[in-house]
Every structure is written in structure tokens, then in C-alpha cells.
Amino acid sequence: MLIGPRTHDGNNGYLVITPLEREGSGTTVLVNRGWIPKTLRWQVDREEGLPTGQVVVEGLLREPWKKNMFTPDNKPEQGEYYFPDVQQMAMITGSQPVWIEETMEPNLLKAYDREARGIPIGRAAEVNLRNNHTQYIFTWYALSAATTIMLWMVVRKPPSDMARRVRQNKEW
């Protein structure tokens, strides 16, 4: 299965999803093997990149990204997938709804070689955690400074003419 279009270093292509059978248990899992260029979309054009026999996959169990409102629905009957719907793909392939991303060392020469031979280019094994602390610091300090300036403007403001007359009136 191909998910795409996807870009890699400015080039158009697809992510290759392959259901692989696990040794021993006989269960099948979905493996995101990586990116291939658009010119190698068809399997006959990338025979060297097709797994045969026993394959060892080094990867990470990840939760795939979710569909957003701009992404069209998958069309499995036409073989068009725009986002990884693991449940849907598992039903079609008869595999478990498990998503594994194949990883590889970030080596530019190896990536160019794999691309030329039609072997999918996997992602680097990195875990990206959200870190918005700097954004939070700037937000809260900016709000604090803004409210301090507004309070200073209210306190520093000279009284209006009417308020001054009321204060100086002795006939209360």
C-alpha cells in the first residue's frame, strides 16, 4: 500500500506500507517501510525494494498521524491512501492493527543509494516530544507586562475635571 503524496527533501513520493508476517506466531503487522520517489510507484519499477524471504525490521511502535479536515478520505477500492487509517488497512490486509515505522541511520549516501534502487528510505530513530515551555514563558511574561502597564496607566491618569470639582466642593 502507498500513502501519499508525501515529500522527502523536496521530492514527491509515497510512503510504502507493507503487511509483514511475524516469525513464530504467524500474525501480521503493518510496517511503514519508508519513502520512495513518485517515479518508482509501481512495484515492477522497484523490484529490488520488494521484501522477499525472511526480513528483519528495526523500527518503532508509533501512533500514526491523524487525518485533518483538509485530507481527503482514503479510497481503498482504488488503492489510494492519503493518511494511515490503521484499522481500515488492517481489515483490508487481514493483519493486526499495529503500526511499526522502520527506522534507519540518517546517512545521506545510503539514502541516495536506497532511493536509486527503489528501496524505501526509513525515518531516523528519534522521539519528538512537545516542548512549548519557551512559548509559555513569553506568553505569560507578555501578559504580565501588559497588565502592569495598564494598571500603571489607570493609577497615573490625572482625575477628570468633574472629579476634581467634586473633590474640591466643600458643601457636601
N, CA and C atoms as an extended XYZ file, in Angstrom:
516
Properties=species:S:1:pos:R:3:atomname:S:1:resname:S:1:resid:I:1 pbc="F F F"
N         0.843       -1.173        0.000 N   MET     1
C         0.000        0.000        0.000 CA  MET     1
C         0.887        1.236        0.000 C   MET     1
N         0.449        2.248       -0.699 N   LEU     2
C         1.180        3.503       -0.762 CA  LEU     2
C         0.328        4.605       -0.153 C   LEU     2
N         0.937        5.405        0.715 N   ILE     3
C         0.268        6.573        1.285 CA  ILE     3
C         0.923        7.790        0.669 C   ILE     3
N         0.103        8.633        0.081 N   GLY     4
C         0.726        9.791       -0.497 CA  GLY     4
C        -0.249       10.683       -1.204 C   GLY     4
N         0.278       11.711       -1.763 N   PRO     5
C         1.688       12.031       -1.943 CA  PRO     5
C         2.344       12.569       -0.667 C   PRO     5
N         3.619       12.289       -0.525 N   ARG     6
C         4.449       12.761        0.581 CA  ARG     6
C         5.758       13.277       -0.004 C   ARG     6
N         6.356       14.249        0.663 N   THR     7
C         7.627       14.792        0.172 CA  THR     7
C         8.771       14.350        1.075 C   THR     7
N         9.937       14.262        0.474 N   HIS     8
C        11.174       13.943        1.185 CA  HIS     8
C        12.281       14.747        0.524 C   HIS     8
N        12.867       15.658        1.255 N   ASP     9
C        13.918       16.549        0.720 CA  ASP     9
C        13.470       17.257       -0.558 C   ASP     9
N        12.205       17.674       -0.593 N   GLY    10
C        11.686       18.431       -1.720 CA  GLY    10
C        11.221       17.596       -2.895 C   GLY    10
N        11.315       16.281       -2.808 N   ASN    11
C        10.889       15.402       -3.898 CA  ASN    11
C         9.554       14.755       -3.555 C   ASN    11
N         8.698       14.596       -4.559 N   ASN    12
C         7.409       13.941       -4.368 CA  ASN    12
C         7.582       12.437       -4.345 C   ASN    12
N         6.725       11.799       -3.550 N   GLY    13
C         6.782       10.347       -3.478 CA  GLY    13
C         5.686        9.802       -2.599 C   GLY    13
N         5.900        8.596       -2.106 N   TYR    14
C         4.905        7.892       -1.300 CA  TYR    14
C         5.584        7.175       -0.144 C   TYR    14
N         4.791        6.886        0.883 N   LEU    15
C         5.230        6.011        1.963 CA  LEU    15
C         4.773        4.598        1.627 C   LEU    15
N         5.664        3.628        1.796 N   VAL    16
C         5.353        2.239        1.486 CA  VAL    16
C         4.929        1.534        2.769 C   VAL    16
N         3.712        1.000        2.773 N   ILE    17
C         3.199        0.255        3.912 CA  ILE    17
C         3.105       -1.210        3.495 C   ILE    17
N         3.791       -2.065        4.228 N   THR    18
C         3.830       -3.476        3.890 CA  THR    18
C         3.343       -4.303        5.066 C   THR    18
N         2.359       -5.182        4.855 N   PRO    19
C         1.991       -6.108        5.925 CA  PRO    19
C         3.015       -7.244        5.963 C   PRO    19
N         3.702       -7.381        7.080 N   LEU    20
C         4.717       -8.428        7.226 CA  LEU    20
C         4.279       -9.429        8.287 C   LEU    20
N         4.490      -10.701        7.983 N   GLU    21
C         4.118      -11.761        8.912 CA  GLU    21
C         5.256      -11.963        9.906 C   GLU    21
N         4.880      -12.012       11.185 N   ARG    22
C         5.880      -12.194       12.245 CA  ARG    22
C         6.264      -13.658       12.353 C   ARG    22
N         7.529      -13.887       12.647 N   GLU    23
C         8.027      -15.246       12.788 CA  GLU    23
C         7.468      -15.875       14.061 C   GLU    23
N         7.115      -17.124       13.976 N   GLY    24
C         6.638      -17.844       15.157 CA  GLY    24
C         5.137      -17.790       15.317 C   GLY    24
N         4.588      -16.614       15.611 N   SER    25
C         3.153      -16.515       15.898 CA  SER    25
C         2.306      -16.536       14.634 C   SER    25
N         2.877      -16.161       13.513 N   GLY    26
C         2.120      -16.139       12.269 CA  GLY    26
C         1.207      -14.938       12.124 C   GLY    26
N         1.261      -13.998       13.079 N   THR    27
C         0.438      -12.795       12.970 CA  THR    27
C         1.117      -11.797       12.041 C   THR    27
N         0.298      -10.954       11.465 N   THR    28
C         0.799       -9.962       10.507 CA  THR    28
C         0.635       -8.570       11.086 C   THR    28
N         1.636       -7.705       10.879 N   VAL    29
C         1.582       -6.316       11.333 CA  VAL    29
C         1.861       -5.400       10.146 C   VAL    29
N         1.418       -4.150       10.264 N   LEU    30
C         1.655       -3.152        9.220 CA  LEU    30
C         2.969       -2.435        9.498 C   LEU    30
N         3.842       -2.398        8.514 N   VAL    31
C         5.149       -1.755        8.662 CA  VAL    31
C         5.262       -0.620        7.653 C   VAL    31
N         5.514        0.579        8.171 N   ASN    32
C         5.806        1.727        7.313 CA  ASN    32
C         7.285        1.618        6.978 C   ASN    32
N         7.587        1.144        5.785 N   ARG    33
C         8.975        0.889        5.413 CA  ARG    33
C         9.716        2.152        5.012 C   ARG    33
N         8.999        3.227        4.723 N   GLY    34
C         9.663        4.474        4.391 CA  GLY    34
C         9.163        5.079        3.095 C   GLY    34
N         9.931        6.047        2.607 N   TRP    35
C         9.557        6.869        1.457 CA  TRP    35
C        10.217        6.343        0.192 C   TRP    35
N         9.455        6.391       -0.916 N   ILE    36
C        10.004        6.095       -2.245 CA  ILE    36
C         9.624        7.242       -3.178 C   ILE    36
N        10.425        7.504       -4.219 N   PRO    37
C        10.064        8.571       -5.155 CA  PRO    37
C         8.844        8.194       -6.004 C   PRO    37
N         8.182        9.214       -6.489 N   LYS    38
C         6.960        9.037       -7.280 CA  LYS    38
C         7.208        8.208       -8.538 C   LYS    38
N         8.411        8.314       -9.107 N   THR    39
C         8.720        7.574      -10.335 CA  THR    39
C         8.769        6.068      -10.102 C   THR    39
N         8.955        5.654       -8.857 N   LEU    40
C         9.025        4.220       -8.534 CA  LEU    40
C         7.758        3.731       -7.840 C   LEU    40
N         6.634        4.332       -8.162 N   ARG    41
C         5.366        3.974       -7.519 CA  ARG    41
C         4.988        2.512       -7.761 C   ARG    41
N         5.168        2.056       -8.978 N   TRP    42
C         4.748        0.697       -9.333 CA  TRP    42
C         5.811       -0.315       -8.918 C   TRP    42
N         5.358       -1.454       -8.423 N   GLN    43
C         6.271       -2.474       -7.909 CA  GLN    43
C         7.212       -3.019       -8.981 C   GLN    43
N         6.792       -3.068      -10.226 N   VAL    44
C         7.659       -3.584      -11.293 CA  VAL    44
C         8.872       -2.679      -11.509 C   VAL    44
N         8.760       -1.409      -11.111 N   ASP    45
C         9.866       -0.467      -11.280 CA  ASP    45
C        10.868       -0.518      -10.129 C   ASP    45
N        10.519       -1.210       -9.044 N   ARG    46
C        11.406       -1.241       -7.870 CA  ARG    46
C        11.500       -2.650       -7.289 C   ARG    46
N        11.799       -3.603       -8.126 N   GLU    47
C        11.835       -4.994       -7.673 CA  GLU    47
C        12.877       -5.222       -6.594 C   GLU    47
N        13.956       -4.454       -6.612 N   GLU    48
C        14.996       -4.618       -5.588 CA  GLU    48
C        14.494       -4.158       -4.213 C   GLU    48
N        13.474       -3.290       -4.202 N   GLY    49
C        12.935       -2.775       -2.953 CA  GLY    49
C        11.811       -3.602       -2.369 C   GLY    49
N        11.453       -4.709       -3.025 N   LEU    50
C        10.377       -5.561       -2.526 CA  LEU    50
C        10.953       -6.624       -1.591 C   LEU    50
N        10.360       -6.793       -0.409 N   PRO    51
C        10.892       -7.793        0.515 CA  PRO    51
C        10.583       -9.210        0.034 C   PRO    51
N        11.587      -10.063        0.111 N   THR    52
C        11.409      -11.471       -0.232 CA  THR    52
C        12.065      -12.307        0.853 C   THR    52
N        11.468      -13.427        1.154 N   GLY    53
C        12.026      -14.305        2.176 CA  GLY    53
C        11.872      -13.709        3.563 C   GLY    53
N        12.811      -14.061        4.418 N   GLN    54
C        12.763      -13.563        5.794 CA  GLN    54
C        13.421      -12.183        5.861 C   GLN    54
N        12.727      -11.248        6.511 N   VAL    55
C        13.187       -9.864        6.595 CA  VAL    55
C        13.266       -9.467        8.060 C   VAL    55
N        14.327       -8.769        8.431 N   VAL    56
C        14.455       -8.234        9.782 CA  VAL    56
C        14.149       -6.741        9.707 C   VAL    56
N        13.203       -6.292       10.531 N   VAL    57
C        12.798       -4.893       10.543 CA  VAL    57
C        13.165       -4.289       11.884 C   VAL    57
N        13.937       -3.217       11.838 N   GLU    58
C        14.216       -2.434       13.046 CA  GLU    58
C        13.327       -1.212       12.974 C   GLU    58
N        12.485       -1.039       13.983 N   GLY    59
C        11.557        0.078       13.923 CA  GLY    59
C        11.017        0.447       15.283 C   GLY    59
N        10.119        1.396       15.254 N   LEU    60
C         9.464        1.886       16.466 CA  LEU    60
C         7.960        1.719       16.339 C   LEU    60
N         7.348        1.332       17.453 N   LEU    61
C         5.889        1.330       17.503 CA  LEU    61
C         5.461        2.768       17.689 C   LEU    61
N         4.725        3.284       16.759 N   ARG    62
C         4.280        4.675       16.835 CA  ARG    62
C         2.794        4.749       16.556 C   ARG    62
N         2.204        5.834       17.028 N   GLU    63
C         0.831        6.122       16.653 CA  GLU    63
C         0.894        6.996       15.407 C   GLU    63
N         0.273        6.560       14.312 N   PRO    64
C         0.356        7.370       13.096 CA  PRO    64
C        -0.419        8.671       13.243 C   PRO    64
N        -0.069        9.635       12.397 N   TRP    65
C        -0.727       10.928       12.448 CA  TRP    65
C        -2.188       10.788       12.081 C   TRP    65
N        -2.976       11.727       12.538 N   LYS    66
C        -4.424       11.696       12.320 CA  LYS    66
C        -4.794       12.500       11.083 C   LYS    66
N        -5.918       12.167       10.538 N   LYS    67
C        -6.452       12.894        9.383 CA  LYS    67
C        -6.918       14.263        9.846 C   LYS    67
N        -6.582       15.299        9.077 N   ASN    68
C        -7.107       16.624        9.395 CA  ASN    68
C        -8.246       16.945        8.428 C   ASN    68
N        -8.818       18.120        8.595 N   MET    69
C       -10.007       18.447        7.803 CA  MET    69
C        -9.710       18.684        6.324 C   MET    69
N        -8.461       18.868        5.944 N   PHE    70
C        -8.108       19.106        4.545 CA  PHE    70
C        -7.711       17.825        3.818 C   PHE    70
N        -7.526       16.738        4.556 N   THR    71
C        -7.106       15.479        3.952 CA  THR    71
C        -8.323       14.730        3.420 C   THR    71
N        -8.289       14.315        2.164 N   PRO    72
C        -9.438       13.571        1.629 CA  PRO    72
C        -9.525       12.171        2.255 C   PRO    72
N       -10.673       11.563        2.130 N   ASP    73
C       -10.863       10.199        2.636 CA  ASP    73
C       -10.066        9.215        1.789 C   ASP    73
N        -9.603        8.142        2.451 N   ASN    74
C        -8.925        7.074        1.719 CA  ASN    74
C        -9.902        6.396        0.773 C   ASN    74
N        -9.374        5.914       -0.341 N   LYS    75
C       -10.182        5.178       -1.314 CA  LYS    75
C        -9.530        3.813       -1.533 C   LYS    75
N        -9.739        2.883       -0.595 N   PRO    76
C        -9.051        1.592       -0.702 CA  PRO    76
C        -9.431        0.796       -1.950 C   PRO    76
N       -10.656        0.969       -2.437 N   GLU    77
C       -11.063        0.230       -3.643 CA  GLU    77
C       -10.252        0.672       -4.860 C   GLU    77
N        -9.716        1.895       -4.842 N   GLN    78
C        -8.876        2.399       -5.927 CA  GLN    78
C        -7.397        2.329       -5.567 C   GLN    78
N        -7.089        1.877       -4.351 N   GLY    79
C        -5.697        1.789       -3.908 CA  GLY    79
C        -5.093        3.136       -3.563 C   GLY    79
N        -5.926        4.116       -3.205 N   GLU    80
C        -5.441        5.451       -2.876 CA  GLU    80
C        -5.596        5.692       -1.377 C   GLU    80
N        -4.479        5.930       -0.732 N   TYR    81
C        -4.470        6.221        0.705 CA  TYR    81
C        -3.778        7.564        0.907 C   TYR    81
N        -4.426        8.437        1.655 N   TYR    82
C        -3.889        9.773        1.898 CA  TYR    82
C        -3.398        9.942        3.327 C   TYR    82
N        -3.846        9.080        4.220 N   PHE    83
C        -3.389        9.088        5.615 CA  PHE    83
C        -3.487        7.658        6.127 C   PHE    83
N        -2.708        7.305        7.137 N   PRO    84
C        -2.727        5.928        7.626 CA  PRO    84
C        -3.891        5.662        8.578 C   PRO    84
N        -4.940        5.059        8.065 N   ASP    85
C        -6.038        4.590        8.896 CA  ASP    85
C        -5.725        3.128        9.218 C   ASP    85
N        -5.097        2.904       10.362 N   VAL    86
C        -4.566        1.585       10.703 CA  VAL    86
C        -5.679        0.536       10.770 C   VAL    86
N        -6.813        0.891       11.350 N   GLN    87
C        -7.916       -0.064       11.450 CA  GLN    87
C        -8.381       -0.499       10.052 C   GLN    87
N        -8.563        0.462        9.177 N   GLN    88
C        -9.018        0.175        7.819 CA  GLN    88
C        -7.992       -0.675        7.070 C   GLN    88
N        -6.720       -0.305        7.175 N   MET    89
C        -5.666       -1.036        6.471 CA  MET    89
C        -5.517       -2.451        7.018 C   MET    89
N        -5.679       -2.605        8.328 N   ALA    90
C        -5.575       -3.929        8.930 CA  ALA    90
C        -6.717       -4.830        8.466 C   ALA    90
N        -7.914       -4.274        8.353 N   MET    91
C        -9.048       -5.076        7.866 CA  MET    91
C        -8.812       -5.522        6.420 C   MET    91
N        -8.285       -4.642        5.596 N   ILE    92
C        -8.072       -4.965        4.181 CA  ILE    92
C        -6.994       -6.035        4.021 C   ILE    92
N        -5.920       -5.943        4.820 N   THR    93
C        -4.804       -6.881        4.686 CA  THR    93
C        -4.936       -8.105        5.578 C   THR    93
N        -5.903       -8.108        6.486 N   GLY    94
C        -6.052       -9.236        7.398 CA  GLY    94
C        -4.961       -9.282        8.450 C   GLY    94
N        -4.440       -8.128        8.805 N   SER    95
C        -3.367       -8.068        9.800 CA  SER    95
C        -3.878       -7.463       11.104 C   SER    95
N        -3.007       -7.448       12.094 N   GLN    96
C        -3.341       -6.794       13.355 CA  GLN    96
C        -3.228       -5.287       13.168 C   GLN    96
N        -4.015       -4.496       13.909 N   PRO    97
C        -3.916       -3.035       13.789 CA  PRO    97
C        -2.718       -2.492       14.566 C   PRO    97
N        -1.528       -2.890       14.130 N   VAL    98
C        -0.274       -2.465       14.762 CA  VAL    98
C         0.544       -1.727       13.715 C   VAL    98
N         1.022       -0.529       14.066 N   TRP    99
C         1.767        0.329       13.133 CA  TRP    99
C         3.219        0.395       13.594 C   TRP    99
N         4.118       -0.067       12.758 N   ILE   100
C         5.550       -0.026       13.060 CA  ILE   100
C         6.223        0.815       11.988 C   ILE   100
N         7.050        1.768       12.409 N   GLU   101
C         7.812        2.572       11.454 CA  GLU   101
C         9.235        2.058       11.408 C   GLU   101
N         9.637        1.615       10.228 N   GLU   102
C        11.012        1.147       10.061 CA  GLU   102
C        11.953        2.338       10.210 C   GLU   102
N        13.032        2.134       10.921 N   THR   103
C        13.988        3.209       11.140 CA  THR   103
C        15.316        2.859       10.480 C   THR   103
N        16.095        3.879       10.232 N   MET   104
C        17.441        3.690        9.690 CA  MET   104
C        18.326        4.827       10.170 C   MET   104
N        19.617        4.611       10.100 N   GLU   105
C        20.551        5.665       10.488 CA  GLU   105
C        20.477        6.791        9.464 C   GLU   105
N        20.517        8.051        9.937 N   PRO   106
C        20.464        9.160        8.979 CA  PRO   106
C        21.792        9.307        8.226 C   PRO   106
N        21.919        8.601        7.109 N   ASN   107
C        23.135        8.600        6.306 CA  ASN   107
C        22.744        9.022        4.891 C   ASN   107
N        23.230       10.180        4.464 N   LEU   108
C        22.831       10.756        3.183 CA  LEU   108
C        23.215        9.867        2.004 C   LEU   108
N        24.425        9.323        1.993 N   LEU   109
C        24.846        8.482        0.872 CA  LEU   109
C        24.029        7.200        0.805 C   LEU   109
N        23.742        6.631        1.957 N   LYS   110
C        22.928        5.418        1.999 CA  LYS   110
C        21.503        5.717        1.515 C   LYS   110
N        20.977        6.879        1.897 N   ALA   111
C        19.635        7.272        1.462 CA  ALA   111
C        19.586        7.459       -0.056 C   ALA   111
N        20.603        8.103       -0.638 N   TYR   112
C        20.642        8.277       -2.095 CA  TYR   112
C        20.729        6.931       -2.810 C   TYR   112
N        21.518        6.015       -2.255 N   ASP   113
C        21.659        4.686       -2.843 CA  ASP   113
C        20.329        3.935       -2.787 C   ASP   113
N        19.666        3.987       -1.634 N   ARG   114
C        18.375        3.311       -1.486 CA  ARG   114
C        17.337        3.909       -2.437 C   ARG   114
N        17.345        5.235       -2.562 N   GLU   115
C        16.382        5.893       -3.456 CA  GLU   115
C        16.584        5.444       -4.900 C   GLU   115
N        17.824        5.369       -5.349 N   ALA   116
C        18.118        4.974       -6.728 CA  ALA   116
C        17.710        3.528       -7.001 C   ALA   116
N        17.827        2.662       -6.003 N   ARG   117
C        17.499        1.241       -6.178 CA  ARG   117
C        16.037        0.921       -5.893 C   ARG   117
N        15.269        1.925       -5.425 N   GLY   118
C        13.857        1.688       -5.155 CA  GLY   118
C        13.583        1.088       -3.792 C   GLY   118
N        14.563        1.135       -2.909 N   ILE   119
C        14.380        0.638       -1.546 CA  ILE   119
C        13.879        1.804       -0.700 C   ILE   119
N        12.787        1.620        0.036 N   PRO   120
C        12.238        2.728        0.826 CA  PRO   120
C        13.245        3.294        1.841 C   PRO   120
N        13.178        4.613        2.023 N   ILE   121
C        14.057        5.319        2.965 CA  ILE   121
C        13.292        5.499        4.264 C   ILE   121
N        13.742        4.831        5.320 N   GLY   122
C        13.095        4.917        6.622 CA  GLY   122
C        13.452        6.201        7.359 C   GLY   122
N        12.736        6.453        8.435 N   ARG   123
C        12.993        7.640        9.261 CA  ARG   123
C        14.100        7.360       10.259 C   ARG   123
N        14.692        8.436       10.743 N   ALA   124
C        15.676        8.299       11.810 CA  ALA   124
C        14.954        7.923       13.101 C   ALA   124
N        15.615        7.141       13.931 N   ALA   125
C        15.003        6.700       15.193 CA  ALA   125
C        15.095        7.818       16.223 C   ALA   125
N        14.173        8.741       16.158 N   GLU   126
C        14.151        9.848       17.102 CA  GLU   126
C        12.754        9.992       17.674 C   GLU   126
N        12.714       10.396       18.909 N   VAL   127
C        11.438       10.620       19.572 CA  VAL   127
C        11.288       12.120       19.750 C   VAL   127
N        10.226       12.678       19.209 N   ASN   128
C         9.990       14.114       19.293 CA  ASN   128
C         8.912       14.383       20.331 C   ASN   128
N         9.308       14.990       21.412 N   LEU   129
C         8.356       15.368       22.442 CA  LEU   129
C         8.039       16.849       22.304 C   LEU   129
N         6.793       17.198       22.576 N   ARG   130
C         6.411       18.613       22.510 CA  ARG   130
C         7.084       19.362       23.641 C   ARG   130
N         7.653       20.503       23.316 N   ASN   131
C         8.289       21.334       24.325 CA  ASN   131
C         7.901       22.777       24.033 C   ASN   131
N         6.827       23.222       24.689 N   ASN   132
C         6.329       24.572       24.474 CA  ASN   132
C         6.684       25.499       25.627 C   ASN   132
N         7.645       25.142       26.446 N   HIS   133
C         7.925       25.937       27.632 CA  HIS   133
C         8.369       27.361       27.292 C   HIS   133
N         9.181       27.526       26.280 N   THR   134
C         9.612       28.872       25.894 CA  THR   134
C         8.416       29.699       25.440 C   THR   134
N         7.532       29.093       24.705 N   GLN   135
C         6.326       29.789       24.259 CA  GLN   135
C         5.484       30.208       25.467 C   GLN   135
N         5.355       29.321       26.432 N   TYR   136
C         4.585       29.658       27.635 CA  TYR   136
C         5.229       30.804       28.407 C   TYR   136
N         6.554       30.796       28.523 N   ILE   137
C         7.256       31.864       29.238 CA  ILE   137
C         6.963       33.214       28.591 C   ILE   137
N         7.149       33.279       27.262 N   PHE   138
C         6.911       34.548       26.574 CA  PHE   138
C         5.451       34.984       26.682 C   PHE   138
N         4.534       34.053       26.573 N   THR   139
C         3.117       34.398       26.663 CA  THR   139
C         2.788       34.997       28.025 C   THR   139
N         3.156       34.314       29.088 N   TRP   140
C         2.768       34.768       30.423 CA  TRP   140
C         3.513       36.026       30.852 C   TRP   140
N         4.791       36.155       30.483 N   TYR   141
C         5.507       37.392       30.813 CA  TYR   141
C         4.964       38.572       30.009 C   TYR   141
N         4.575       38.349       28.766 N   ALA   142
C         3.991       39.432       27.969 CA  ALA   142
C         2.646       39.857       28.551 C   ALA   142
N         1.823       38.893       28.959 N   LEU   143
C         0.542       39.234       29.587 CA  LEU   143
C         0.754       39.974       30.908 C   LEU   143
N         1.745       39.546       31.660 N   SER   144
C         2.052       40.211       32.931 CA  SER   144
C         2.505       41.653       32.694 C   SER   144
N         3.382       41.848       31.725 N   ALA   145
C         3.856       43.203       31.411 CA  ALA   145
C         2.712       44.083       30.914 C   ALA   145
N         1.835       43.533       30.074 N   ALA   146
C         0.717       44.308       29.539 CA  ALA   146
C        -0.233       44.740       30.655 C   ALA   146
N        -0.570       43.837       31.573 N   THR   147
C        -1.481       44.216       32.665 CA  THR   147
C        -0.814       45.187       33.629 C   THR   147
N         0.496       45.077       33.831 N   THR   148
C         1.211       46.038       34.687 CA  THR   148
C         1.163       47.437       34.071 C   THR   148
N         1.379       47.531       32.775 N   ILE   149
C         1.329       48.833       32.088 CA  ILE   149
C        -0.077       49.409       32.146 C   ILE   149
N        -1.098       48.579       31.950 N   MET   150
C        -2.475       49.078       32.019 CA  MET   150
C        -2.809       49.572       33.424 C   MET   150
N        -2.390       48.872       34.465 N   LEU   151
C        -2.632       49.314       35.835 CA  LEU   151
C        -1.912       50.633       36.096 C   LEU   151
N        -0.677       50.761       35.639 N   TRP   152
C         0.095       51.996       35.830 CA  TRP   152
C        -0.613       53.164       35.137 C   TRP   152
N        -1.178       52.915       33.937 N   MET   153
C        -1.879       53.976       33.212 CA  MET   153
C        -3.139       54.408       33.959 C   MET   153
N        -3.853       53.482       34.567 N   VAL   154
C        -5.062       53.815       35.311 CA  VAL   154
C        -4.711       54.585       36.576 C   VAL   154
N        -3.693       54.159       37.303 N   VAL   155
C        -3.307       54.821       38.549 CA  VAL   155
C        -2.704       56.190       38.268 C   VAL   155
N        -1.928       56.317       37.261 N   ARG   156
C        -1.207       57.547       36.940 CA  ARG   156
C        -2.113       58.590       36.275 C   ARG   156
N        -3.234       58.189       35.728 N   LYS   157
C        -4.118       59.081       34.988 CA  LYS   157
C        -4.592       60.230       35.889 C   LYS   157
N        -4.470       61.491       35.436 N   PRO   158
C        -4.944       62.609       36.259 CA  PRO   158
C        -6.472       62.577       36.335 C   PRO   158
N        -7.050       63.013       37.454 N   PRO   159
C        -8.503       62.982       37.585 CA  PRO   159
C        -9.158       63.914       36.561 C   PRO   159
N       -10.345       63.557       36.154 N   SER   160
C       -11.065       64.380       35.186 CA  SER   160
C       -11.513       65.677       35.859 C   SER   160
N       -11.954       66.639       35.049 N   ASP   161
C       -12.371       67.940       35.569 CA  ASP   161
C       -13.541       67.790       36.531 C   ASP   161
N       -14.494       66.955       36.235 N   MET   162
C       -15.663       66.758       37.093 CA  MET   162
C       -15.249       66.144       38.432 C   MET   162
N       -14.362       65.181       38.406 N   ALA   163
C       -13.910       64.555       39.653 CA  ALA   163
C       -13.157       65.564       40.508 C   ALA   163
N       -12.385       66.439       39.878 N   ARG   164
C       -11.649       67.456       40.619 CA  ARG   164
C       -12.619       68.438       41.294 C   ARG   164
N       -13.679       68.857       40.586 N   ARG   165
C       -14.661       69.780       41.166 CA  ARG   165
C       -15.395       69.147       42.345 C   ARG   165
N       -15.723       67.864       42.215 N   VAL   166
C       -16.432       67.182       43.301 CA  VAL   166
C       -15.535       67.096       44.527 C   VAL   166
N       -14.251       66.802       44.330 N   ARG   167
C       -13.328       66.702       45.450 CA  ARG   167
C       -13.130       68.038       46.154 C   ARG   167
N       -13.143       69.119       45.397 N   GLN   168
C       -12.882       70.438       45.994 CA  GLN   168
C       -14.151       71.108       46.522 C   GLN   168
N       -15.293       70.542       46.299 N   ASN   169
C       -16.554       71.114       46.774 CA  ASN   169
C       -16.669       70.893       48.271 C   ASN   169
N       -16.885       71.946       49.041 N   LYS   170
C       -16.937       71.846       50.499 CA  LYS   170
C       -18.351       71.820       51.018 C   LYS   170
N       -19.324       71.823       50.143 N   GLU   171
C       -20.706       71.849       50.594 CA  GLU   171
C       -21.336       70.461       50.611 C   GLU   171
N       -20.622       69.541       50.845 N   TRP   172
C       -21.157       68.158       50.904 CA  TRP   172
C       -21.851       67.972       52.169 C   TRP   172
